[in-house]
Coordinates of C-alpha atoms in Angstrom, one line a residue:
M232 CA -13.9 7.9 65.0
T233 CA -14.2 10.4 62.2
N234 CA -11.7 10.3 59.3
K235 CA -9.9 13.6 58.7
K236 CA -10.6 15.1 55.3
S237 CA -7.5 15.2 53.2
Y238 CA -6.3 18.7 52.4
S239 CA -3.1 20.2 50.9
R240 CA -2.0 23.6 49.7
Y241 CA 1.1 24.9 48.0
F242 CA 2.3 27.9 46.0
I243 CA 4.3 28.3 42.8
I244 CA 5.9 31.8 42.9
F245 CA 6.1 33.6 39.5
Q246 CA 9.2 35.3 38.2
E247 CA 9.4 37.6 35.2
D248 CA 10.1 35.6 32.1
D249 CA 9.7 37.2 28.6
K250 CA 10.2 41.0 28.8
G251 CA 8.0 43.8 27.7
F252 CA 4.8 43.2 29.7
A253 CA 5.5 45.4 32.8
I254 CA 3.1 48.2 33.5
E255 CA 6.0 50.3 34.7
S256 CA 9.7 49.9 33.9
D257 CA 10.7 49.8 37.5
K258 CA 8.0 47.3 38.5
P259 CA 8.4 43.9 36.9
P260 CA 5.3 41.6 36.8
T261 CA 5.0 39.3 39.8
G262 CA 2.4 36.8 41.1
Y263 CA 1.8 33.2 42.1
A264 CA -0.2 30.1 41.4
K265 CA -2.0 28.7 44.5
I266 CA -3.0 25.0 44.3
E267 CA -5.5 23.6 47.0
N268 CA -6.5 20.0 47.0
K269 CA -9.4 18.7 49.1
N270 CA -11.4 15.5 48.9
G271 CA -10.5 14.7 45.3
R272 CA -11.0 18.3 44.0
S273 CA -8.3 20.8 43.1
K274 CA -8.8 24.6 43.2
V275 CA -6.1 26.5 41.2
T276 CA -5.8 30.2 41.7
F277 CA -3.6 32.6 39.6
Y278 CA -2.8 36.0 41.0
V279 CA -0.7 38.5 39.0
Q280 CA 0.2 42.2 39.1
N281 CA 2.0 44.8 37.1
L282 CA 0.9 43.4 33.8
L283 CA 0.0 45.6 30.8
V284 CA -3.7 44.9 30.2
E285 CA -3.6 46.0 26.5
K286 CA -1.1 43.1 25.8
G287 CA -3.6 40.5 27.0
P288 CA -5.5 38.3 27.0
Y289 CA -3.4 36.3 29.3
T290 CA -3.9 32.5 29.7
A291 CA -3.2 30.6 32.9
C292 CA -1.3 27.3 32.2
L293 CA 0.0 24.3 34.1
I294 CA 2.6 22.1 32.5
D295 CA 4.0 18.7 33.1
A296 CA 7.5 19.3 31.8
T297 CA 8.7 15.8 32.7
K298 CA 6.9 14.5 29.7
N299 CA 8.2 14.8 26.1
P300 CA 6.2 16.2 24.6
P301 CA 5.0 18.1 27.6
V302 CA 1.4 18.0 28.8
V303 CA -0.2 21.5 28.8
A304 CA -3.3 22.3 30.8
K305 CA -4.8 25.6 29.7
L306 CA -7.0 26.7 32.5
G307 CA -8.5 29.9 31.0
N308 CA -8.0 33.6 30.8
I309 CA -6.9 35.7 33.8
N310 CA -9.1 38.8 34.4
I311 CA -6.7 41.9 34.5
N312 CA -7.9 45.3 35.7
E313 CA -6.6 48.7 34.5
N314 CA -4.0 48.6 37.3
G315 CA -2.4 45.5 35.9
M316 CA -3.7 43.2 38.7
G317 CA -5.8 40.1 38.3
E318 CA -7.0 37.1 40.3
T319 CA -8.9 34.1 38.8
W320 CA -9.5 30.6 40.0
W321 CA -10.7 27.3 38.5
E322 CA -11.8 24.1 40.1
F323 CA -11.3 20.5 38.7
R324 CA -11.2 16.9 39.7
E325 CA -7.6 16.5 41.0
D326 CA -7.1 13.5 38.6
D327 CA -8.3 15.3 35.5
I328 CA -7.0 18.9 35.3
A329 CA -8.6 20.9 32.4
N330 CA -9.7 17.7 30.6
T331 CA -6.1 16.5 30.2
G332 CA -6.6 13.3 32.1
H333 CA -3.6 14.3 34.2
H334 CA -3.3 14.4 38.0
I335 CA -2.6 17.7 39.6
D336 CA 0.6 16.3 41.3
R337 CA 2.2 15.7 37.8
F338 CA 2.3 19.4 36.9
N339 CA 5.6 21.0 37.9
V340 CA 5.4 24.4 36.0
A341 CA 2.9 27.2 36.1
C342 CA 3.0 30.1 33.6
V343 CA 1.1 32.9 32.1
L344 CA 0.8 32.7 28.3
T345 CA 0.0 35.3 25.6
Q346 CA -1.6 34.9 22.2
E347 CA 1.9 35.4 20.7
N348 CA 3.2 32.3 22.6
L349 CA 5.2 34.4 25.0
F350 CA 5.5 33.9 28.8
P351 CA 5.4 37.1 30.9
L352 CA 5.5 35.0 34.1
S353 CA 6.5 31.5 35.0
G354 CA 7.5 29.4 38.0
Q355 CA 8.4 25.8 38.8
V356 CA 7.9 23.4 41.6
G357 CA 11.1 22.6 43.6
R358 CA 14.6 23.9 42.9
E359 CA 15.4 21.7 39.9
N360 CA 15.0 23.7 36.7
T361 CA 13.6 21.9 33.6
N362 CA 14.0 23.1 30.1
W363 CA 10.2 23.3 29.7
K364 CA 10.1 26.2 27.2
E365 CA 12.2 24.4 24.6
K366 CA 10.0 21.3 24.9
L367 CA 6.9 23.5 24.6
L368 CA 8.2 25.2 21.5
N369 CA 9.0 21.9 19.9
L370 CA 5.5 20.8 20.7
E371 CA 4.0 23.9 19.1
R372 CA 6.3 23.4 16.1
E373 CA 5.0 19.8 15.6
E374 CA 1.4 20.9 16.0
S375 CA 1.9 23.7 13.5
E376 CA 3.4 21.2 11.0
Q377 CA 0.5 18.8 11.6
K378 CA -2.0 21.6 10.9
E379 CA -0.1 22.4 7.7
E380 CA -0.2 18.8 6.6
E381 CA -3.9 18.6 7.4
K382 CA -4.5 21.7 5.4
E383 CA -2.5 20.3 2.4
E384 CA -4.4 17.0 2.7
K385 CA -7.7 18.9 2.6
E386 CA -6.6 20.9 -0.5
D387 CA -5.4 17.7 -2.2
T388 CA -8.8 16.0 -1.4
Q389 CA -10.6 19.0 -3.0
E390 CA -8.3 18.7 -6.0
A391 CA -9.0 15.0 -6.2
K392 CA -12.8 15.6 -6.4
K393 CA -12.3 18.1 -9.3
F394 CA -10.1 15.7 -11.2
E395 CA -12.4 12.8 -10.5
E396 CA -15.1 14.8 -12.4
Y397 CA -12.6 15.0 -15.3
E398 CA -12.2 11.3 -15.3
K399 CA -15.9 10.7 -15.5
A400 CA -16.2 13.3 -18.3
I401 CA -13.5 11.5 -20.4
K402 CA -15.1 8.1 -19.8
E403 CA -18.5 9.4 -20.8
A404 CA -17.1 11.0 -24.0
I405 CA -15.4 7.7 -24.9
K406 CA -18.5 5.8 -24.1
N407 CA -20.6 7.9 -26.5
I408 CA -18.0 7.7 -29.3
E409 CA -17.9 3.9 -28.8
K410 CA -21.7 3.6 -29.0
E411 CA -22.0 5.9 -32.1
H412 CA -19.2 4.2 -34.1
K413 CA -20.1 0.7 -33.1
E414 CA -23.4 1.3 -34.8
D415 CA -21.7 2.6 -37.9
I416 CA -19.3 -0.4 -38.1
K417 CA -22.2 -2.8 -37.6
N418 CA -24.2 -1.3 -40.5
E419 CA -21.2 -1.4 -42.8
D420 CA -20.3 -5.0 -42.3
E421 CA -21.7 -7.2 -39.5
D422 CA -19.0 -9.8 -40.1
I423 CA -16.2 -7.4 -39.2
K424 CA -15.4 -7.1 -35.5
P425 CA -12.6 -4.5 -35.1
S426 CA -10.1 -4.9 -32.2
R427 CA -10.9 -1.2 -31.3
Q428 CA -14.4 -0.1 -31.1
I429 CA -13.4 3.6 -31.6
K430 CA -13.0 4.7 -35.1
E431 CA -9.4 5.6 -35.9
G432 CA -8.5 9.1 -34.9
D433 CA -11.6 9.8 -32.9
F434 CA -10.0 9.1 -29.5
A435 CA -7.3 11.5 -30.4
K436 CA -9.9 14.1 -31.3
V437 CA -11.3 13.9 -27.8
F438 CA -7.8 14.8 -26.3
H439 CA -7.1 17.5 -29.0
N440 CA -10.4 19.2 -28.0
I441 CA -9.3 19.2 -24.4
L442 CA -5.8 20.4 -25.1
K443 CA -6.6 23.1 -27.7
D444 CA -6.2 26.0 -25.2
L445 CA -3.1 24.7 -23.6
E446 CA 0.5 25.5 -24.5
E447 CA 2.0 22.9 -26.8
V448 CA 5.8 22.6 -26.4
K449 CA 8.5 21.1 -28.5
I450 CA 10.4 18.4 -26.7
E451 CA 13.0 16.3 -28.4
T452 CA 13.0 12.8 -26.8
E453 CA 13.4 9.2 -27.8
F454 CA 9.6 9.0 -28.3
E455 CA 9.0 9.5 -32.0
N456 CA 5.8 10.9 -33.6
T457 CA 4.8 12.5 -30.3
R458 CA 3.3 15.9 -29.3
W459 CA 3.7 17.5 -25.9
W460 CA 1.7 20.0 -23.9
K461 CA 2.6 21.9 -20.7
I462 CA -0.1 21.6 -18.1
P463 CA 0.0 24.3 -15.4
L464 CA -1.5 23.3 -12.0
E465 CA -3.2 26.7 -11.5
R466 CA -5.1 28.3 -14.3
P467 CA -7.9 30.9 -13.8
Y468 CA -11.2 30.5 -15.7
F469 CA -10.4 26.9 -16.6
E470 CA -12.6 23.9 -15.6
P471 CA -10.5 21.3 -13.8
K472 CA -12.7 18.5 -15.1
Y473 CA -11.3 19.1 -18.6
M474 CA -7.7 18.9 -17.5
P475 CA -5.8 15.8 -18.8
Y476 CA -4.5 14.8 -15.4
Y477 CA -3.4 11.6 -13.7
C478 CA -6.9 10.5 -13.0
I479 CA -7.3 9.4 -16.6
I480 CA -5.2 6.4 -15.4
Y481 CA -7.6 3.8 -14.2
H482 CA -5.7 0.9 -12.6
L483 CA -6.5 -1.2 -9.6
L484 CA -3.1 -0.6 -8.0
L485 CA -3.2 3.2 -8.5
A486 CA -6.2 4.6 -6.7
Y487 CA -6.3 8.3 -7.2
P488 CA -2.5 8.6 -7.7
Y489 CA -2.7 12.3 -8.6
I490 CA -3.2 13.3 -5.0
N491 CA 0.3 12.3 -4.0
Y492 CA 1.9 13.4 -7.3
L493 CA 1.1 17.0 -6.4
T494 CA 4.1 16.8 -4.0
W495 CA 6.4 16.6 -7.1
T496 CA 4.5 18.8 -9.6
R497 CA 4.2 21.7 -7.1
K498 CA 7.9 22.3 -7.4
S499 CA 7.7 23.5 -11.0
G500 CA 4.0 24.4 -11.0
Y501 CA 3.2 22.2 -14.0
Y502 CA 3.7 18.8 -15.6
Y503 CA 4.0 17.5 -19.2
F504 CA 1.4 15.5 -21.1
G505 CA 2.4 13.7 -24.3
I506 CA 0.5 11.8 -26.9
K507 CA 2.3 9.1 -29.0
Y508 CA 0.5 8.5 -32.3
D509 CA 0.4 5.5 -34.5
D510 CA 0.7 5.6 -38.3
D511 CA -3.0 6.4 -38.7
G512 CA -3.0 9.4 -36.4
E513 CA -4.7 7.6 -33.5
I514 CA -3.4 7.5 -30.0
D515 CA -0.9 4.8 -29.4
Y516 CA -0.2 5.6 -25.8
V517 CA 0.0 8.7 -23.6
I518 CA 3.0 9.9 -21.5
Y519 CA 3.1 11.8 -18.3
G520 CA 6.2 13.8 -17.4
I521 CA 7.2 15.3 -14.1
E522 CA 10.2 17.7 -14.3
G523 CA 13.1 16.8 -12.0
E524 CA 16.7 15.8 -11.7
N525 CA 18.0 12.3 -12.5
N526 CA 18.1 11.2 -8.8
P527 CA 15.9 9.2 -6.5
K528 CA 14.7 12.3 -4.6
D529 CA 13.0 13.7 -7.7
Q530 CA 11.6 10.3 -8.9
P531 CA 8.0 9.9 -7.8
F532 CA 7.7 7.0 -5.3
F533 CA 11.0 5.7 -6.5
G534 CA 9.3 4.4 -9.7
A535 CA 6.8 2.2 -7.9
T536 CA 3.9 3.9 -9.7
G537 CA 5.3 3.8 -13.2
F538 CA 7.7 6.7 -13.3
R539 CA 10.7 4.5 -14.0
R540 CA 12.4 6.3 -16.9
W541 CA 14.2 9.6 -16.8
V542 CA 14.3 11.6 -20.1
G543 CA 16.6 14.5 -20.8
F544 CA 15.7 17.4 -23.1
Q545 CA 17.3 20.7 -23.7
D546 CA 18.9 21.7 -20.4
K547 CA 16.2 19.9 -18.3
G548 CA 14.9 16.5 -17.6
M549 CA 11.8 14.7 -16.5
W550 CA 10.6 11.4 -15.1
V551 CA 8.0 9.8 -17.4
M552 CA 5.3 7.3 -17.1
V553 CA 4.0 5.6 -20.3
Y554 CA 0.3 4.6 -20.2
N555 CA -1.8 2.6 -22.6
P556 CA -5.3 4.1 -22.6
W557 CA -6.7 1.1 -24.6
T558 CA -5.8 -1.5 -22.0
G559 CA -5.6 0.7 -18.8
M560 CA -2.1 -0.6 -18.1
I561 CA 1.2 1.2 -17.5
I562 CA 3.9 0.3 -20.0

């Protein structure tokens, strides 16, 4: 006895959905999706008429609206002629429609999609209506947000590379100063071993040279004998590698912290950089300030990375991190 080959066929009738795509005002768009299953293969045919060809291209879609988020199978574009008619078909394995890994029986919505994410035609299997458009719009919103996050992450990574160059330049400058003045000290008195290998004031000179073209601001705070500079995040014709940024902080627990601090500094477009001097004019420690209100929302990482103190000045305020460049530790 010969087994009968399995075969099934059904239609999803289209109704006009989003308006404005009819070729004539008294003839709304119509059509159907025909689904034929035979021996493990599915042939999906979309037929449409009365669609404005100039508002295309039109994409044929099957949707499993029972899922949240819904599963969308974009089959391809429908070929429309100048009379607003078109018929196009696609063939897939019935258990993997348009590379979704989804069986044909799971799809309960068929629709025609435009580039503006509008639906001139749509239809559903059965009489029960599902709120598939709202689910689909939520999915598109999530995908858009994800793309925006990926874009920001890519931008932050590029910024990170630029600021990493600055960190290397600073370390190289300090290394050269150490080498030069270590020789001088050795020649003067071999018995003297200073606690700092950099001659007093020389480390400050490195920073002053970097900061010379930036805006110095007067900020009255509890930190005495301190100078402050305002560091804008975007400055044309300025080499980022010479910008005193968070990457100067080298600490095992703070790998490239400046990538995430951009979330807070972008609000104002700048941050503050302060130098606290000792009695001899050398750097005692440096201070980073991020403008914000005295509340947890504006405090970077709730203080976990060193921004634990809020300082008020004039009619503003900022969260500050105090850093010792001699020891590489946050105070």
